[in-house]
Coordinates of C-alpha atoms in Angstrom, one line a residue:
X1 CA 35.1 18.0 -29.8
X2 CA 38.8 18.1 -27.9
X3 CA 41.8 17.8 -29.5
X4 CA 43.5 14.5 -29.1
X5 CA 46.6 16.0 -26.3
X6 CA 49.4 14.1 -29.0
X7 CA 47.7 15.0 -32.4
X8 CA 49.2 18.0 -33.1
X9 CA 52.5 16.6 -32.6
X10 CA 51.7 12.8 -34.7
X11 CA 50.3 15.4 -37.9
X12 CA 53.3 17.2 -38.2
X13 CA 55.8 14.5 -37.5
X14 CA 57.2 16.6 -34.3
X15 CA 56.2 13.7 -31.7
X16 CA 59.7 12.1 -30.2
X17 CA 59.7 8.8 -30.0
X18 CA 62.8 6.4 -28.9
X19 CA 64.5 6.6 -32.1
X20 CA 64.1 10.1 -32.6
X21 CA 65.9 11.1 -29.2
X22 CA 69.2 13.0 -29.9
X23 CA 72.3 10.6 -29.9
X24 CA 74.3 11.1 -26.7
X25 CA 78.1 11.2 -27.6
X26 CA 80.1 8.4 -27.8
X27 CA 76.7 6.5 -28.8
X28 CA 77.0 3.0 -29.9
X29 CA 74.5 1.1 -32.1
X30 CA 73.5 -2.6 -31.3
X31 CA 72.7 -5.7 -33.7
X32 CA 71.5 -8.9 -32.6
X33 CA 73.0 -12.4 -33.1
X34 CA 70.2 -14.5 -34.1
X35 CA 69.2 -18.2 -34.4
X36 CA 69.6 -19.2 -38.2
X37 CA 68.5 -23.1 -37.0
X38 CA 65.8 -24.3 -34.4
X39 CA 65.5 -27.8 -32.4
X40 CA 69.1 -27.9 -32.3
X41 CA 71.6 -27.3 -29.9
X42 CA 73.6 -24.0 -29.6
X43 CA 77.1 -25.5 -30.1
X44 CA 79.6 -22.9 -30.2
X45 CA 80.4 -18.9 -30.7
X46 CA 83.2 -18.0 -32.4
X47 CA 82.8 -13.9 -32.1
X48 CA 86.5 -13.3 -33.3
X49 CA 86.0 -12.5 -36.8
X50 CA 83.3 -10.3 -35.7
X51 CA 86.1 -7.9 -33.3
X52 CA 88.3 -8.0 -36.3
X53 CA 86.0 -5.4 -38.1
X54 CA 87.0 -2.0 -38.2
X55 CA 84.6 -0.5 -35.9
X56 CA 83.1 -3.2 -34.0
X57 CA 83.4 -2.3 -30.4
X58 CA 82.4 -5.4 -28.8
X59 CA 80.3 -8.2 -29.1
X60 CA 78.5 -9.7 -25.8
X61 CA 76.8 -13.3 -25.1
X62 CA 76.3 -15.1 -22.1
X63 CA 79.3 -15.3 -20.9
X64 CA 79.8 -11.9 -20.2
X65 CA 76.7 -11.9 -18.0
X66 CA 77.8 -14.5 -16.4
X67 CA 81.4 -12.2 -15.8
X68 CA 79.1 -9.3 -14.6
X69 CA 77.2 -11.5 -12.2
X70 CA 74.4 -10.7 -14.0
X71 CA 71.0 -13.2 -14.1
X72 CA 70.6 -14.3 -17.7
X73 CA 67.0 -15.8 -17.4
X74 CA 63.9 -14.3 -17.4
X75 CA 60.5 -14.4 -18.6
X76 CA 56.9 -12.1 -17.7
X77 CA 56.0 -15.1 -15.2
X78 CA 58.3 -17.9 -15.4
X79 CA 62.2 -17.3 -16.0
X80 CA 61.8 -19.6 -19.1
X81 CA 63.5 -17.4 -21.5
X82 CA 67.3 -16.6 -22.3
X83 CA 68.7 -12.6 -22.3
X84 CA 71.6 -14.5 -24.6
X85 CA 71.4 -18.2 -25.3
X86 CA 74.2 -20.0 -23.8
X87 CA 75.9 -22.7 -25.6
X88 CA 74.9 -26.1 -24.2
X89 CA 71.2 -25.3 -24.4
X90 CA 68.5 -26.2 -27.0
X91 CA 67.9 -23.7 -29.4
X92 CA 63.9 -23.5 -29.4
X93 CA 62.9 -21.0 -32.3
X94 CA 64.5 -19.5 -35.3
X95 CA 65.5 -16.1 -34.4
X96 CA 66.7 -16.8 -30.7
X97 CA 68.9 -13.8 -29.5
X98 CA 72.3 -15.0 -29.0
X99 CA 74.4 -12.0 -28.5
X100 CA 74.7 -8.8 -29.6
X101 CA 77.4 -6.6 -32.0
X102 CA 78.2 -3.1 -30.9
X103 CA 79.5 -0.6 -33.1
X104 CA 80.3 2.9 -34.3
X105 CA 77.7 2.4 -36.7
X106 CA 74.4 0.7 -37.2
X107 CA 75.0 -0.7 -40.6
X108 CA 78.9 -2.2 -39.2
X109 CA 76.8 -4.0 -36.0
X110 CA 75.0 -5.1 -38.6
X111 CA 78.6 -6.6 -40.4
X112 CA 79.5 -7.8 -37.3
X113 CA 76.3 -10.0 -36.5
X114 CA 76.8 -11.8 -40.4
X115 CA 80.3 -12.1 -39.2
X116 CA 79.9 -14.2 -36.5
X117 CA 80.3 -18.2 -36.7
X118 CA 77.5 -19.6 -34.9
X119 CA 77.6 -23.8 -35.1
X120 CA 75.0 -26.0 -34.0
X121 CA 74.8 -30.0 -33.0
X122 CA 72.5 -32.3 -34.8
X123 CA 68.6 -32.0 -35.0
X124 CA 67.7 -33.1 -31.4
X125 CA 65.0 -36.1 -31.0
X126 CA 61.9 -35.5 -32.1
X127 CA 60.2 -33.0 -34.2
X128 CA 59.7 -29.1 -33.8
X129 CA 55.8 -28.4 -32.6
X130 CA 53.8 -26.0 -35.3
X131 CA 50.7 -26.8 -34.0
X132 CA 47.9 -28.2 -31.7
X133 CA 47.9 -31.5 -33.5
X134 CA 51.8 -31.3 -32.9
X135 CA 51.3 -30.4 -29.4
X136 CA 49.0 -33.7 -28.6
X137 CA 50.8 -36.0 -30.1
X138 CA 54.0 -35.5 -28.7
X139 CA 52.5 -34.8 -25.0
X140 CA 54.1 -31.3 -25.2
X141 CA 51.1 -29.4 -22.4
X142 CA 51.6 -26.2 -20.4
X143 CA 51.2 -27.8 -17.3
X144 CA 52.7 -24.8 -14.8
X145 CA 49.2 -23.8 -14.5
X146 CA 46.6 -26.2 -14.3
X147 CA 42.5 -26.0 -14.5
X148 CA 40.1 -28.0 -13.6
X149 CA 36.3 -27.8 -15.9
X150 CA 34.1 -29.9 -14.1
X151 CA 30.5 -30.9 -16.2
X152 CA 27.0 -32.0 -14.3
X153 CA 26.7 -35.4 -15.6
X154 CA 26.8 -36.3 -18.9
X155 CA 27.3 -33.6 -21.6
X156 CA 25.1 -35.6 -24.5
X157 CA 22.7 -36.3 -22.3
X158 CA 21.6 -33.2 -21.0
X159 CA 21.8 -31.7 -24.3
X160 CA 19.6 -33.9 -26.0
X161 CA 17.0 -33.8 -23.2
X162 CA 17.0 -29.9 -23.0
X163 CA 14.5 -27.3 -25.0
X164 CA 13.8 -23.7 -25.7
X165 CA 10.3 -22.6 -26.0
X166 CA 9.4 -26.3 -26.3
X167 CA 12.0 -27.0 -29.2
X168 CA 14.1 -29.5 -28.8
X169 CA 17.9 -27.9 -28.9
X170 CA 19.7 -27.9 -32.5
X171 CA 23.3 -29.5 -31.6
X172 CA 26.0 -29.0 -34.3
X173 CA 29.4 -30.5 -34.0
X174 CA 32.8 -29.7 -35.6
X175 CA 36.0 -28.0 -35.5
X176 CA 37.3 -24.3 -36.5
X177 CA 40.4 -22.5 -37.3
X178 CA 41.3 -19.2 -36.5
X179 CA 43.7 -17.4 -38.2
X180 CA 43.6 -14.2 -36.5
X181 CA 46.8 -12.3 -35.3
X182 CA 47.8 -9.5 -33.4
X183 CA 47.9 -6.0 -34.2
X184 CA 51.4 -5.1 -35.1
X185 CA 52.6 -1.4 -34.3
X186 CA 54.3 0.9 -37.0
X187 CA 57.2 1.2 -34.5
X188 CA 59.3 -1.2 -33.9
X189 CA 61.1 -2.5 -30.7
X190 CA 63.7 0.3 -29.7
X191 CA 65.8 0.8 -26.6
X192 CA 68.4 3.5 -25.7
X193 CA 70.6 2.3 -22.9
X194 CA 72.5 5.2 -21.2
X195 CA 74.9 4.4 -18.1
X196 CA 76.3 7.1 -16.0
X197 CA 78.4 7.3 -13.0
X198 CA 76.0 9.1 -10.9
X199 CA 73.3 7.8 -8.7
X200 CA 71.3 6.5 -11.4
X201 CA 73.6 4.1 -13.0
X202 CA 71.8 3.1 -15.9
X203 CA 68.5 5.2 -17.8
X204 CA 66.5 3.2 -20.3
X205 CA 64.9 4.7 -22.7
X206 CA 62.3 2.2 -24.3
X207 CA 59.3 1.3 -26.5
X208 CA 57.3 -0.3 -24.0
X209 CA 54.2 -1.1 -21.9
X210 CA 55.7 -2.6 -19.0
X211 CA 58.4 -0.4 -17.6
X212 CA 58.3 -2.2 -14.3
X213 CA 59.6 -5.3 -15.9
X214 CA 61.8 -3.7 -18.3
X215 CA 63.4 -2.3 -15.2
X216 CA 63.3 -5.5 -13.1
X217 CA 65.2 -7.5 -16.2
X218 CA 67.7 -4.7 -17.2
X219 CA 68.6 -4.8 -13.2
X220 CA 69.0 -8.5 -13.1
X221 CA 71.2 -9.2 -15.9
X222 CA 73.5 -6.3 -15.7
X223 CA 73.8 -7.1 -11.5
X224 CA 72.4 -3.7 -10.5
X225 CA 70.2 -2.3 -8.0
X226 CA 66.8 -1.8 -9.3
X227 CA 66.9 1.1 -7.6
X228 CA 69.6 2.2 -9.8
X229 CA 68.0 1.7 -13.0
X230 CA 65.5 4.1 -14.5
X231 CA 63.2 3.2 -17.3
X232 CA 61.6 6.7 -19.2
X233 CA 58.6 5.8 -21.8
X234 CA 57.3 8.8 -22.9
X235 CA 55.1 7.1 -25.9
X236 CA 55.0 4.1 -28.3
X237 CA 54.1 4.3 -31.5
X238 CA 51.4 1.1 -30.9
X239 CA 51.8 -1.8 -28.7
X240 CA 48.3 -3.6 -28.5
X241 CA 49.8 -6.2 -25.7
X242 CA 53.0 -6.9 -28.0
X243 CA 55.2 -4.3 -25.9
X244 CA 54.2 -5.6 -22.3
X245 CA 57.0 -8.5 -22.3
X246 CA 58.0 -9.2 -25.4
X247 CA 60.1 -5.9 -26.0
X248 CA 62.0 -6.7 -22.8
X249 CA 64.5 -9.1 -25.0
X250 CA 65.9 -5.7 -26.7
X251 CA 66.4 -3.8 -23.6
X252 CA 67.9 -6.3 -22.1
X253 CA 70.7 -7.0 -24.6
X254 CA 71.0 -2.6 -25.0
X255 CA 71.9 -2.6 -21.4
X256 CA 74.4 -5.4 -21.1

């Protein structure tokens, strides 16, 4: 049998992935401002007691997209989704990127993002959807794309006047569950965002499926050229679907 081309390299540890790439100088190290609270609104930002950390070198949020002329929505079909949350809007789960800390060090981003005071209105009107049930009784359908399933008269009917092999059809009703999730990959979402001055002026290095999109996203919210922005995959360490949209939240925030 052949030898898988990458085994040799995933054995003996020796395969690079993102993480493993040598750190460029000056390198800084990103942490993300989450949502603590969902179906509320984003009230305010206060990053300054995150820049008075030794070692913080900035911390970014809408707004300085919005300085950048950058595009702050996006989404793998509709622009539904938010690069950073801006206050004003709804925050819709728990976990929401708001920002992002950089630092000298991973472990002071991290400092940073606890540092920030992040305030939210009251619990808007209503109640947070968990479920189908949820969904149908508060009216909440995906109705951007609509399908139509049209029947041959009446369902009951046809079933209880059909056979096989001159039996009359067996018709059980109910209702099932599924609990099944998706696969989730041993690496995690990585990015390594490297500008330069040259004719490429931004290379992304990322954990991804969809390089397309990750370049189409990274050009719209920093306001550059697509043409100016290269995205380099060489492997992921799984992905099974989960890296062909939804890492594009980390690579955006690494190249703002």
């Amino acid at each position: 049998p052949a030898t898988h081309a990458s085994g040799p390299l995933h054995c003996t540890g020796e395969a690079i992935y993102i993480d493993d790439i040598p750190a460029p100088a000056n390198l800084l190290h990103g942490s993300l401002i989450l949502a603590s609270k969902c179906h509320a609104t984003l009230a305010s930002i206060n990053v300054e007691p995150a820049l008075s950390i030794p070692g913080v070198a900035g911390v970014f949020t809408s707004d300085d997209i919005e300085k950048i002329g950058g595009d702050n929505k996006m989404g793998p079909i509709l622009l539904d989704d938010f690069t950073f949350l801006p206050v004003g809007e709804k925050v819709e789960f728990v976990g929401q990127v708001l920002g992002i800390v950089v630092a000298a060090s991973q472990e002071i981003a991290e400092k940073g993002t606890r540092a920030v005071a992040v305030e939210y209105t009251d619990d808007v009107e209503g109640r947070a959807i968990v479920s189908i049930e949820d969904a149908i009784d508060a009216e909440s359908f995906w109705t951007d794309f609509r399908h139509e399933m049209k029947r041959g008269g009446n369902v009951g009917e046809i079933l209880n006047d059909s056979e096989v092999d001159g039996k009359r059809l067996v018709i059980v009703e109910g209702s099932m569950r599924s609990g099944g999730q998706e696969h989730f990959y041993l690496e995690p979402n990585s990015t390594l965002a490297v500008p330069s001055e040259s004719a490429t002026n931004l290379t992304i290095y990322s954990s991804t499926q969809a390089p397309t999109k990750t370049q189409d996203f990274c050009a719209r919210v920093t306001n550059t050229p697509a043409a100016k922005v290269v995205v380099r995959m060489k492997r992921m360490g799984g992905g099974f679907g989960g890296k062909e949209t939804r890492s594009v939240f980390v690579a955006t925030a690494a190249a703002v």
